[in-house]
């Protein structure tokens, strides 16, 4: 085994020895070389002994000059190595000048300063600033920045940084400069710079207190005309945060830039958000409903960070979920208020289960607040983001919106302008509401998905229902011992007529109104006694998915069908259908496919024909559990059997319900021009789900898909049809794919969709096609979106074709990880994580996956990013020092 990369521990945290008050940065941008002149006003922290060395972070930098109080230093006065610059004897207070030389055009990591198309842009979270200049690159060092950018006026008429423009001028060599000043002290990870020839979509927003803010979205000129939805979303997000949390934007300029080459979704740099084009650009003919929805959510997310992340920031990177979990939750609340809250909740839980639950059961398992990492970029995970948001949602469930708001208000009152920890957040919630959240704190430090088992006993003589609730978290790769958690369990009791009964607990005198109650589960085993019942109810448990746990209750098929038809909680209605389907699929995986039980077909038929129901919810109900979800329920994953079972169920339902599906398909056609509204989206979704079923059986399936494709007047319908065509071997289907590529050859985001549908194709030769597409002239692995749309989609989204028994999928993946590691380690490491779950498969696959990991591990000069993923994946010991 090669040596494991050096680990950083939360328990080793010490506060910074030197602080920076002011930063002045001068960028001389050039096609060949960029020079960065930095002047820092530094002072020694109170707790630091005089004479202590100053250590600055810096990576891959060419150091040109160094001076203290304008006295140049010679080589004997400092030490530079691969990661840092150390100055031995520094005064208590001084000006440090550093000059570095960069080559942004060669930066394929997309961290620090790089070029995307014609523009210059930066990405500094988490540790990218140290690739621009030497600096104490940690979030608890907060400084005021003044930034001057000089560039060729022709190539870069637009020069942007954080804050407000405070000066500009022309130079005689065709160059010009602009100076920006950001009045808010900020950590280096929130610094940003953009330069280029950009189109600007401008608007304004006035806050309730009367601040008039200039809003601007910058894109390459070719993308002008695709920013209206992003702008509308931004204004909606601003109004929402004002209304919901009394939080206003604190800036005069709120700038957003769309960049084609970006490792992640978007970045909340103070006053200058930088976005992946995917989350800005939309027009009905190029963007799907999902794109419109995601744009609104990501715009909201980055905007909400201005308070939760920027005004109050992180003490250290272990606290990442302090800003991310909270901001994802705020984004979820915003999205729910924009329409279709139940659908949103279902989709959130579906992604949590598809991405976070498996992670929590893998060698990469870590708590919402990890205790150790080698490379922080590996911890922008489903656990930190999604489970982190579920933790915030549980505060909200326990305290209610008012109590939650009180807690958030206190958090800002106490910590505005500070760099803080998850404990500080918890203390604000507890103190503002005078509650004890001591046990709740374990959610931050304990990894793994708890299993909650519920059983009940009804005593008809007393009208009493006794619920026995147990909780247990299995040991994870990082943590052998688990303690009981404080879990809010939302329940309802459904009577025979389908209506909720009042849940009156023993000892209470007043009967509450019928509906949902939240029980506080704290013990490994706990009993709750409900009184005053006159019939045995069907329990509806974990309503709205009130905690990120697996819930176990021994439902009969009839009870599930009953909840599927009647539960007043839309989430649990959906959940009941999923449980029924999962049961059938698991049975078939084990014993071979068979007949679909009549109760299930009937339940589906009723839902399909319920014209009073919200089409979006019907669509969710008809969507079968994903192959990944089924896989999670198995001790040893059988990819082929899972695929076969799910396809069989899909086809059997389609055959049994063909007439109803045709009616639904016809009834849900949406007239009029495209609107990205929840109502229309729901109908398109249902219609496309019906089409997906119909495409499995009918003699005229091909004709139907082709007609749907031809008649589509928006990208949502186009892609629904194209995905089904990509599953088929017919010449007409091939021709449609070819024509699509030709039509959209100059539109990168649309071409990404074309790569993706082929990567996800159910065709047996999907792998061969993916391999061929990797040699397509339009396939450029340096572009993360393109890479994810082909290699990422295939390896992470096409289980049955990726996990082929001969192991060729694993070899392909390992080759790509190795190739990418020298180019963009962050993206390579994400891809490598796919192999981390090798122990879950049958011996043959498992062995082949492990061999792929070992081959990667044996490569010389592996990045920290990939090195950590591979080392953790292969580790045999139980102990990973987390928590
Ligand atoms: N803070 C951003 C996510 C982000 C993280 C890292 C990045 O580059 C390494 C870029 C973006 C967010 O939560 O939106
Ligand atoms: Zn975020």
mmCIF file of C-alpha atoms and ligand atoms in Angstrom, residues 268 301 305 324 385, ligand 2:
data_model
loop_
_atom_site.group_PDB
_atom_site.id
_atom_site.type_symbol
_atom_site.label_atom_id
_atom_site.label_comp_id
_atom_site.label_asym_id
_atom_site.label_seq_id
_atom_site.Cartn_x
_atom_site.Cartn_y
_atom_site.Cartn_z
ATOM 1 C CA UNK A 268 -21.536 31.986 -2.965
ATOM 2 C CA UNK A 301 -29.104 28.463 -2.212
ATOM 3 C CA UNK A 305 -25.540 31.786 1.874
ATOM 4 C CA UNK A 324 -24.314 23.861 3.945
ATOM 5 C CA UNK A 385 -25.290 18.675 2.538
HETATM 6 ZN ZN1 LIG B 2 -23.836 25.784 -0.255
#
